Short mmCIF file of C-alpha atoms in Angstrom, two decimals:
data_model
loop_
_atom_site.label_atom_id
_atom_site.label_comp_id
_atom_site.label_asym_id
_atom_site.label_seq_id
_atom_site.Cartn_x
_atom_site.Cartn_y
_atom_site.Cartn_z
CA MET B 1 101.18 105.17 78.16
CA ASN B 2 102.34 107.58 80.95
CA ARG B 3 105.72 109.36 81.17
CA PHE B 4 107.37 106.67 83.27
CA GLN B 5 106.27 103.78 81.03
CA ALA B 6 107.49 105.91 77.94
CA PHE B 7 110.88 106.40 79.52
CA ALA B 8 111.25 102.66 80.40
CA ALA B 9 110.44 101.86 76.77
CA ALA B 10 112.99 104.30 75.54
CA ALA B 11 115.85 103.51 78.01
CA VAL B 12 119.06 102.81 76.16
CA ILE B 13 121.67 100.88 78.04
CA THR B 14 125.23 101.44 76.58
CA LEU B 15 126.98 98.56 78.19
CA GLY B 16 130.17 97.36 76.37
CA ALA B 17 133.10 95.29 76.74
CA PHE B 18 135.22 98.22 78.16
CA TYR B 19 133.19 97.91 81.41
CA SER B 20 133.69 94.89 83.61
CA CYS B 21 130.14 94.44 84.90
CA SER B 22 127.85 91.95 86.70
CA PRO B 23 124.34 93.30 85.99
CA LYS B 24 122.76 91.02 88.51
CA ILE B 25 124.47 88.97 91.38
CA GLU B 26 123.08 86.77 94.03
CA LYS B 27 121.31 88.66 96.73
CA ALA B 28 123.24 88.44 99.98
CA SER B 29 124.01 90.76 102.85
CA LEU B 30 127.68 91.73 102.85
CA GLU B 31 127.78 91.17 106.60
CA GLY B 32 125.77 88.66 108.59
CA ASP B 33 123.84 91.36 110.32
CA GLY B 34 122.92 93.16 107.19
CA THR B 35 125.38 96.01 107.54
CA VAL B 36 127.70 97.33 104.80
CA SER B 37 131.45 97.59 104.81
CA SER B 38 131.40 101.20 105.77
CA THR B 39 130.47 100.10 109.34
CA PHE B 40 134.02 98.78 109.72
CA ALA B 41 135.92 101.16 107.49
CA GLU B 42 139.29 102.63 108.17
CA LYS B 43 140.29 106.34 107.47
CA VAL B 44 140.98 107.06 103.84
CA ASP B 45 143.75 109.40 102.73
CA TYR B 46 142.23 111.48 99.81
CA GLY B 47 145.40 112.12 97.96
CA THR B 48 146.36 108.44 97.80
CA TYR B 49 143.22 107.31 95.91
CA PHE B 50 141.77 110.29 94.23
CA THR B 51 142.37 113.21 91.76
CA GLN B 52 140.63 116.60 92.26
CA GLU B 53 137.94 115.71 89.70
CA ARG B 54 134.59 114.12 89.97
CA LEU B 55 133.30 110.72 88.64
CA ARG B 56 129.74 110.55 87.53
CA ILE B 57 128.23 107.04 87.16
CA ASP B 58 124.96 106.78 85.34
CA PHE B 59 122.92 103.68 85.51
CA VAL B 60 119.55 102.31 85.05
CA LEU B 61 117.24 100.79 87.67
CA ALA B 62 114.52 98.45 86.44
CA GLY B 63 112.01 96.04 88.00
CA ASP B 64 108.67 95.89 89.74
CA VAL B 65 107.34 95.52 93.28
CA ASP B 66 109.12 92.22 93.80
CA ASN B 67 112.39 92.45 91.78
CA GLN B 68 115.00 95.14 91.07
CA TYR B 69 117.95 95.12 88.67
CA ALA B 70 120.70 97.71 87.85
CA PHE B 71 122.63 98.23 84.60
CA LEU B 72 125.59 100.58 84.05
CA SER B 73 124.82 103.23 81.39
CA GLU B 74 127.62 105.92 81.22
CA LEU B 75 130.72 107.17 83.03
CA HIS B 76 131.58 110.82 83.00
CA LYS B 77 134.66 112.79 84.16
CA GLU B 78 133.45 116.09 85.46
CA CYS B 79 134.63 119.21 87.36
CA GLU B 80 136.23 119.29 90.78
CA TRP B 81 134.89 117.29 93.63
CA ALA B 82 133.27 119.53 96.29
CA GLY B 83 133.14 117.12 99.28
CA SER B 84 135.38 117.21 102.29
CA PRO B 85 138.48 114.82 101.96
CA ASN B 86 137.76 113.86 105.56
CA SER B 87 134.25 112.68 104.83
CA LEU B 88 134.74 109.88 102.36
CA ILE B 89 132.90 107.12 104.19
CA ASP B 90 129.20 107.54 104.96
CA LYS B 91 128.61 107.40 108.79
CA PHE B 92 124.75 107.81 108.66
CA GLY B 93 123.61 104.74 106.78
CA TYR B 94 120.62 106.71 105.49
CA GLY B 95 118.71 105.92 102.24
CA GLN B 96 117.20 103.18 100.32
CA TYR B 97 120.42 102.54 98.57
CA PHE B 98 124.06 102.37 99.58
CA PHE B 99 127.04 102.77 97.12
CA GLU B 100 130.57 101.68 97.86
CA ALA B 101 133.81 101.93 96.01
CA PHE B 102 136.87 99.73 96.71
CA SER B 103 140.51 99.98 95.78
CA ALA B 104 141.80 96.40 95.89
CA ASP B 105 140.16 95.33 99.15
CA LYS B 106 140.14 98.64 100.78
CA LEU B 107 136.86 100.69 101.02
CA ILE B 108 137.70 104.14 99.80
CA TYR B 109 134.26 105.86 99.34
CA SER B 110 130.62 105.23 100.32
CA LYS B 111 127.38 107.17 100.21
CA GLY B 112 123.76 106.41 101.04
CA PHE B 113 121.01 107.73 98.86
CA SER B 114 117.38 107.25 97.72
CA THR B 115 115.64 107.27 94.39
CA LEU B 116 112.27 108.08 92.97
CA PHE B 117 112.16 104.60 91.37
CA GLU B 118 112.25 102.95 94.84
CA GLU B 119 109.24 105.13 95.89
CA TRP B 120 107.56 104.04 92.71
CA ARG B 121 108.07 100.39 93.73
CA THR B 122 105.70 100.96 96.68
CA THR B 123 102.80 102.15 94.58
CA PRO B 124 99.92 99.98 93.14
CA GLN B 125 101.26 100.43 89.64
CA ALA B 126 104.50 98.47 90.49
CA LYS B 127 102.41 95.36 91.08
CA ILE B 128 101.27 95.16 87.45
CA THR B 129 103.77 97.00 85.30
CA PRO B 130 107.57 96.57 85.29
CA MET B 131 109.48 99.79 84.59
CA ALA B 132 112.83 101.49 84.47
CA ALA B 133 114.50 104.84 85.36
CA ASN B 134 117.85 106.60 85.08
CA GLN B 135 119.83 107.32 88.25
CA THR B 136 123.22 108.83 88.95
CA VAL B 137 125.75 108.70 91.76
CA TRP B 138 128.97 110.67 92.09
CA MET B 139 132.31 110.16 93.81
CA PRO B 140 135.79 111.60 93.66
CA PHE B 141 137.63 110.61 90.49
CA PRO B 142 139.83 107.52 91.27
CA LYS B 143 143.50 107.36 90.33
CA ASP B 144 143.29 103.61 89.74
CA LYS B 145 140.71 100.99 88.98
CA VAL B 146 137.94 100.68 91.51
CA HIS B 147 135.32 98.10 92.29
CA ILE B 148 131.84 99.52 92.60
CA VAL B 149 129.11 97.92 94.80
CA LEU B 150 125.44 98.96 94.97
CA TYR B 151 123.16 97.85 97.78
CA GLN B 152 119.36 98.01 98.09
CA ARG B 153 117.55 98.24 101.43
CA ILE B 154 115.26 95.33 101.84
CA ARG B 155 111.85 96.68 102.95
CA GLU B 156 110.90 93.61 104.92
CA THR B 157 114.05 93.66 107.12
CA GLY B 158 115.41 97.20 106.86
CA LEU B 159 118.86 95.69 106.03
CA PHE B 160 121.01 96.40 102.90
CA GLU B 161 121.73 93.70 100.43
CA LYS B 162 124.08 93.74 97.54
CA PHE B 163 122.47 93.63 94.13
CA TYR B 164 124.99 95.03 91.64
CA GLU B 165 128.70 95.38 91.18
CA CYS B 166 131.22 96.48 88.51
CA ASP B 167 134.78 97.57 87.91
CA VAL B 168 135.63 100.98 86.61
CA ASP B 169 138.91 101.85 85.13
CA PRO B 170 139.68 105.61 85.08
CA SER B 171 142.00 105.36 82.14
CA ASP B 172 139.20 104.00 79.93
CA THR B 173 138.83 106.11 76.79
CA HIS B 174 135.09 105.71 76.89
CA ILE B 175 134.74 107.78 80.05
CA ILE B 176 132.95 111.00 78.69
CA PRO B 177 134.58 114.28 79.60
CA GLY B 178 132.36 117.09 80.80
CA PRO B 179 130.55 119.42 81.19
CA ASP B 180 127.43 118.51 79.22
CA ASN B 181 126.46 122.21 78.75
CA ASP B 182 127.68 125.77 78.76
CA PHE B 183 125.23 127.10 81.51
CA ALA B 184 126.75 130.06 83.44
CA VAL B 185 127.26 129.55 87.25
CA LYS B 186 126.57 132.63 89.49
CA THR B 187 127.93 132.85 93.05
CA LEU B 188 125.21 133.82 95.53
CA GLN B 189 127.38 133.35 98.68
CA GLN B 190 130.95 132.43 99.04
CA LYS B 191 132.23 131.64 102.59
CA GLY B 192 135.31 129.60 101.98
CA ASP B 193 137.00 126.54 100.43
CA PRO B 194 134.29 124.26 98.90
CA ALA B 195 136.08 121.25 100.40
CA HIS B 196 135.13 122.49 103.95
CA LYS B 197 131.70 124.06 103.21
CA VAL B 198 128.28 122.81 102.32
CA ASP B 199 128.13 123.67 98.61
CA LEU B 200 124.32 124.24 97.95
CA VAL B 201 123.65 124.78 94.21
CA PHE B 202 120.31 126.00 92.87
CA ALA B 203 119.41 125.38 89.24
CA GLY B 204 116.60 126.64 87.13
CA GLU B 205 114.03 124.63 85.45
CA ALA B 206 111.57 125.93 82.80
CA TYR B 207 113.24 129.36 82.72
CA THR B 208 113.87 130.74 79.25
CA ARG B 209 116.85 132.87 78.46
CA GLU B 210 114.66 135.95 78.97
CA ASP B 211 113.68 134.61 82.37
CA LEU B 212 117.18 134.51 83.73
CA PRO B 213 116.95 137.81 85.75
CA LYS B 214 113.87 136.26 87.44
CA LEU B 215 115.64 133.07 88.19
CA ARG B 216 118.48 134.97 90.03
CA LYS B 217 115.98 136.83 92.12
CA ASP B 218 114.05 133.48 92.91
CA ALA B 219 117.27 131.82 94.00
CA GLU B 220 118.42 134.75 96.07
CA ARG B 221 114.97 134.96 97.83
CA MET B 222 115.01 131.16 98.70
CA MET B 223 118.62 131.37 99.95
CA GLU B 224 117.71 134.11 102.28
CA TYR B 225 114.65 132.28 103.51
CA LEU B 226 116.83 129.20 104.31
CA PHE B 227 118.92 131.25 106.68
CA THR B 228 116.04 132.39 108.74
CA PHE B 229 115.52 128.73 110.08
CA GLU B 230 117.71 127.03 112.59
CA PRO B 231 120.14 125.36 112.44
CA TYR B 232 120.90 127.05 109.07
CA LYS B 233 120.68 130.48 110.55
CA HIS B 234 123.58 130.19 112.94
CA ARG B 235 125.56 127.91 110.43
CA ARG B 236 125.19 130.34 107.49
CA ASP B 237 129.05 130.79 107.32
CA ASP B 238 129.29 127.03 106.64
CA PHE B 239 127.60 127.29 103.32
CA ASN B 240 128.60 128.36 99.82
CA VAL B 241 125.69 128.95 97.61
CA TYR B 242 125.70 129.06 93.70
CA LEU B 243 123.14 129.16 90.91
CA VAL B 244 123.28 127.23 87.66
CA GLU B 245 121.63 129.47 85.03
CA SER B 246 120.16 126.55 83.18
CA VAL B 247 117.95 127.61 80.14
CA SER B 248 114.84 125.86 78.81
CA GLU B 249 113.07 126.27 75.48
CA ASP B 250 109.69 126.76 77.27
CA GLY B 251 108.59 128.37 80.57
CA GLY B 252 106.38 126.32 82.91
CA VAL B 253 106.54 122.57 83.68
CA ASP B 254 104.50 119.64 82.61
CA ILE B 255 101.23 119.37 84.32
CA PRO B 256 99.42 116.34 82.95
CA ASN B 257 96.13 116.93 84.81
CA TRP B 258 95.92 120.33 83.13
CA GLY B 259 96.94 119.04 79.69
CA GLN B 260 100.07 121.27 80.01
CA TRP B 261 103.24 119.96 78.37
CA ARG B 262 106.48 121.91 77.90
CA ARG B 263 110.07 121.49 76.57
CA THR B 264 112.42 122.02 79.56
CA THR B 265 115.93 121.27 80.43
CA MET B 266 115.24 118.52 82.97
CA ASP B 267 111.74 117.46 81.81
CA SER B 268 110.02 118.04 85.23
CA CYS B 269 106.53 116.93 85.81
CA PHE B 270 103.64 117.32 88.29
CA ASP B 271 101.26 114.39 89.00
CA THR B 272 104.08 111.98 89.91
CA PHE B 273 102.55 108.63 90.86
CA TYR B 274 99.20 110.44 89.90
CA GLU B 275 99.66 112.72 93.02
CA ASP B 276 98.60 116.25 91.95
CA ARG B 277 101.15 118.13 94.08
CA TYR B 278 104.10 115.86 93.53
CA LEU B 279 106.67 117.60 91.22
CA THR B 280 109.72 115.57 90.38
CA ILE B 281 112.12 114.60 87.61
CA MET B 282 111.88 110.89 86.60
CA ASN B 283 115.11 110.89 84.51
CA HIS B 284 117.89 111.73 87.05
CA GLN B 285 120.47 111.75 84.28
CA LYS B 286 119.01 114.99 83.06
CA ILE B 287 119.59 116.51 86.45
CA ALA B 288 123.16 115.22 86.47
CA SER B 289 123.66 116.72 83.04
CA ALA B 290 122.40 120.21 84.09
CA TYR B 291 124.73 120.09 87.13
CA SER B 292 127.76 118.59 85.28
CA GLY B 293 129.75 121.86 85.25
CA VAL B 294 129.63 122.84 88.87
CA PRO B 295 130.94 121.30 92.19
CA PHE B 296 128.09 120.66 94.67
CA ASP B 297 127.19 118.87 97.92
CA ALA B 298 123.51 119.61 97.82
CA LEU B 299 120.90 120.37 94.87
CA PHE B 300 117.77 122.25 94.67
CA ILE B 301 115.91 122.86 91.46
CA ILE B 302 113.67 125.80 91.18
CA ALA B 303 110.82 125.26 88.66
CA ASN B 304 109.40 128.38 86.92
CA GLU B 305 105.79 127.66 87.80
CA SER B 306 103.01 128.92 90.06
CA LYS B 307 101.38 125.63 91.06
CA TYR B 308 101.78 124.43 94.63
CA GLY B 309 104.11 121.34 94.99
CA GLY B 310 107.48 119.83 95.05
CA GLY B 311 109.51 116.79 95.97
CA GLY B 312 112.69 115.76 97.75
CA VAL B 313 114.79 112.61 97.53
CA TYR B 314 117.56 111.99 100.08
CA GLY B 315 121.01 112.32 98.55
CA SER B 316 119.65 112.93 95.06
CA TYR B 317 117.83 116.33 94.70
CA ALA B 318 114.90 118.43 95.92
CA MET B 319 112.76 120.78 93.89
CA GLY B 320 109.78 123.20 94.17
CA THR B 321 108.09 125.92 92.23
CA SER B 322 109.04 129.57 92.18
CA ASP B 323 105.78 131.57 92.10
CA ASN B 324 103.34 129.94 94.61
CA GLU B 325 102.66 131.79 97.77
CA LEU B 326 103.99 128.74 99.57
CA SER B 327 107.08 128.14 97.38
CA ASP B 328 109.60 129.21 99.98
CA VAL B 329 108.04 126.92 102.69
CA VAL B 330 107.98 124.01 100.28
CA PHE B 331 111.73 124.59 99.61
CA ILE B 332 112.55 124.26 103.29
CA HIS B 333 110.56 121.08 103.69
CA GLU B 334 111.77 119.32 100.56
CA PHE B 335 115.37 120.32 101.18
CA GLY B 336 115.08 118.62 104.61
CA HIS B 337 114.31 115.46 102.79
CA SER B 338 117.15 115.62 100.28
CA PHE B 339 119.90 117.21 102.48
CA ALA B 340 119.39 115.61 105.95
CA GLY B 341 117.34 112.49 105.20
CA LEU B 342 114.38 113.74 107.24
CA GLY B 343 111.11 111.76 106.75
CA ASP B 344 107.61 113.20 106.31
CA GLU B 345 105.92 113.58 109.63
CA TYR B 346 102.44 114.22 108.30
CA TYR B 347 99.83 111.39 108.29
CA THR B 348 96.52 112.82 107.02
CA SER B 349 97.34 113.73 103.42
CA GLU B 350 96.57 111.25 100.59
CA VAL B 351 99.67 109.63 99.10
CA ALA B 352 100.30 106.92 96.50
CA TYR B 353 102.31 104.65 98.79
CA GLU B 354 100.91 101.37 100.21
CA ASP B 355 102.13 100.70 103.82
CA TYR B 356 105.36 102.59 103.30
CA TYR B 357 106.80 101.77 106.67
CA PRO B 358 106.38 98.18 107.79
CA ALA B 359 105.41 97.98 111.50
CA ASP B 360 108.19 95.57 112.43
CA VAL B 361 111.00 97.60 110.81
CA GLU B 362 112.64 100.71 112.21
CA PRO B 363 112.66 103.43 109.60
CA TRP B 364 116.12 104.70 108.61
CA GLU B 365 115.07 108.35 108.68
CA PRO B 366 116.32 110.11 111.97
CA ASN B 367 112.97 111.82 112.81
CA ILE B 368 110.55 109.03 112.73
CA THR B 369 110.14 105.61 114.54
CA THR B 370 108.07 102.55 114.71
CA LEU B 371 109.55 101.91 118.26
CA VAL B 372 111.20 98.65 116.90
CA ASN B 373 114.64 100.15 117.64
CA PHE B 374 113.87 103.47 119.34
CA ASP B 375 117.11 103.32 121.27
CA ALA B 376 118.89 104.30 117.94
CA LYS B 377 116.81 107.47 117.59
CA TRP B 378 116.17 110.43 119.88
CA THR B 379 115.56 108.68 123.19
CA GLY B 380 118.41 110.69 124.78
CA MET B 381 116.60 113.95 124.03
CA ILE B 382 113.42 112.99 126.01
CA GLU B 383 113.11 114.49 129.49
CA GLU B 384 112.58 112.22 132.31
CA GLY B 385 108.91 111.87 133.09
CA THR B 386 107.71 112.30 129.48
CA PRO B 387 105.36 109.41 128.61
CA VAL B 388 106.35 107.28 125.61
CA PRO B 389 104.37 107.22 123.52
CA THR B 390 103.39 110.76 124.29
CA PRO B 391 99.76 111.91 124.08
CA ASN B 392 99.00 114.36 121.21
CA ASP B 393 97.84 116.96 123.68
CA PRO B 394 99.12 120.41 122.90
CA ASP B 395 98.09 121.84 126.23
CA LYS B 396 100.47 119.44 128.00
CA TYR B 397 103.18 118.57 125.44
CA TYR B 398 103.58 121.36 122.92
CA GLY B 399 107.26 122.21 122.92
CA THR B 400 108.22 118.99 124.46
CA VAL B 401 110.39 116.29 122.84
CA GLY B 402 108.45 113.07 122.96
CA VAL B 403 107.11 110.27 120.89
CA PHE B 404 103.90 111.40 119.24
CA GLU B 405 101.81 108.88 117.17
CA GLY B 406 101.17 109.87 113.63
CA ALA B 407 104.04 110.15 111.14
CA GLY B 408 105.29 108.69 107.75
CA TYR B 409 101.88 108.78 106.12
CA MET B 410 100.48 106.62 108.90
CA ALA B 411 98.11 107.64 111.66
CA LYS B 412 98.89 104.53 113.72
CA GLY B 413 102.19 102.69 114.41
CA CYS B 414 104.62 105.42 113.45
CA TYR B 415 105.83 108.31 115.64
CA ARG B 416 107.31 111.68 115.46
CA PRO B 417 109.48 113.60 118.01
CA TYR B 418 107.53 116.88 118.36
CA PHE B 419 103.93 118.07 118.30
CA GLU B 420 104.71 120.39 115.38
CA CYS B 421 107.65 120.65 112.94
CA ARG B 422 108.47 121.83 109.50
CA MET B 423 108.46 118.19 108.48
CA LEU B 424 104.83 117.98 109.68
CA ASN B 425 103.26 121.17 108.16
CA ASN B 426 104.01 124.44 106.62
CA THR B 427 102.93 126.57 109.60
CA ALA B 428 105.36 125.19 112.24
CA PRO B 429 107.62 127.99 113.52
CA ASP B 430 110.75 125.94 112.93
CA PHE B 431 112.23 122.53 112.68
CA CYS B 432 111.81 120.59 115.85
CA PRO B 433 115.03 119.85 118.13
CA VAL B 434 115.40 116.35 116.71
CA CYS B 435 115.33 117.50 113.02
CA GLN B 436 117.63 120.40 113.95
CA LYS B 437 120.13 117.98 115.39
CA ALA B 438 119.99 115.80 112.20
CA ILE B 439 120.54 118.84 110.01
CA GLU B 440 123.48 120.02 112.08
CA GLU B 441 125.12 116.66 112.03
CA MET B 442 124.88 116.59 108.19
CA ILE B 443 126.43 120.08 108.00
CA ASP B 444 129.24 118.94 110.25
CA TYR B 445 129.86 115.99 107.99
CA TYR B 446 130.37 118.23 104.88
CA VAL B 447 132.58 120.91 106.61
CA ARG B 448 134.87 118.74 108.71
#
């Protein structure tokens, strides 16, 4: 039994009569064209619907390659909400899932996100072994009862479909007050009101109490490295940066291929999906618990380990190791996934996914395309006369925004915007113009 199977067997779902839930509803797109309510949302006045605190919703995803189910697990009332009061409705539509909250019939909050569980559903193991995994979403704490709706993106169409809904009453006495720990929080950079800044929060994984001075140095080093790349460099004043000094019993993370097992705060592990360099945390609830005492917009977890690797999941988290010679460049790449929804542009490395991007569906990531709906991507950034697709010829097209074949783990049928970018390899001088634009738009969303 591997770690994912062991977790599935141990998953405890604490549903009770105090939550009004529908664990499984009929699959049907909310709108006829597969869009979600956010497409048609009106502006929301924060003070009318929300307090200053944060609501954490823990749930369990379960299923296999063909089916997926969601179950409510726990509700938590946590510290203050860090997001902008002017950015309550998601305008991007990124992610494999979409979350909406309604007060009566009015949409008051929405957010797209992805999960490691959905990645697992594209692996060969999902064809033979049903599994389960914890996941968490957050929203501002509501003043009155809200109706929660969860959507999954259907791989064959690229459209969202509703597959879970429940009601949450903020006066319910079973909502668990936070935080879950007494970890200290250190300010690395304070540039203004969290409601109008991107609040990036590092946390340590596999650092013992004696390792905390090292954790502070590792976080400060990564922060400074982030601000050497555009557009982060010229937008530095739009970021607050903090560090959760989370303490583990052991140093080092689990590396099954080495026979290395450790007791750590978030139970991180290499060899995810049997991929040697893929470092992740299967149980998202452990991440949520570690961050339960700090406001945040974006998360990065620093693992106290020297092995090369990391991972990033849009709207959820990103992580990497501290002591590899490439740790800082891994941080930049993985944070691109989790913060801005950028897709992988490489196509020659071995991965566990099977046909991750269907040829007849446009990917949701802003920096890759199958040309099914390229008009929705970076077509406006291509200079007249640049061929589409664009030949992979560096002598002619290096430094040109185009449509280069090879992206999304696929050598054929999937395209990237630039010959070289940080989402393609670790040696590119910077993010390409298309990725920079996507990052900048996400920064704008949080600071408006």
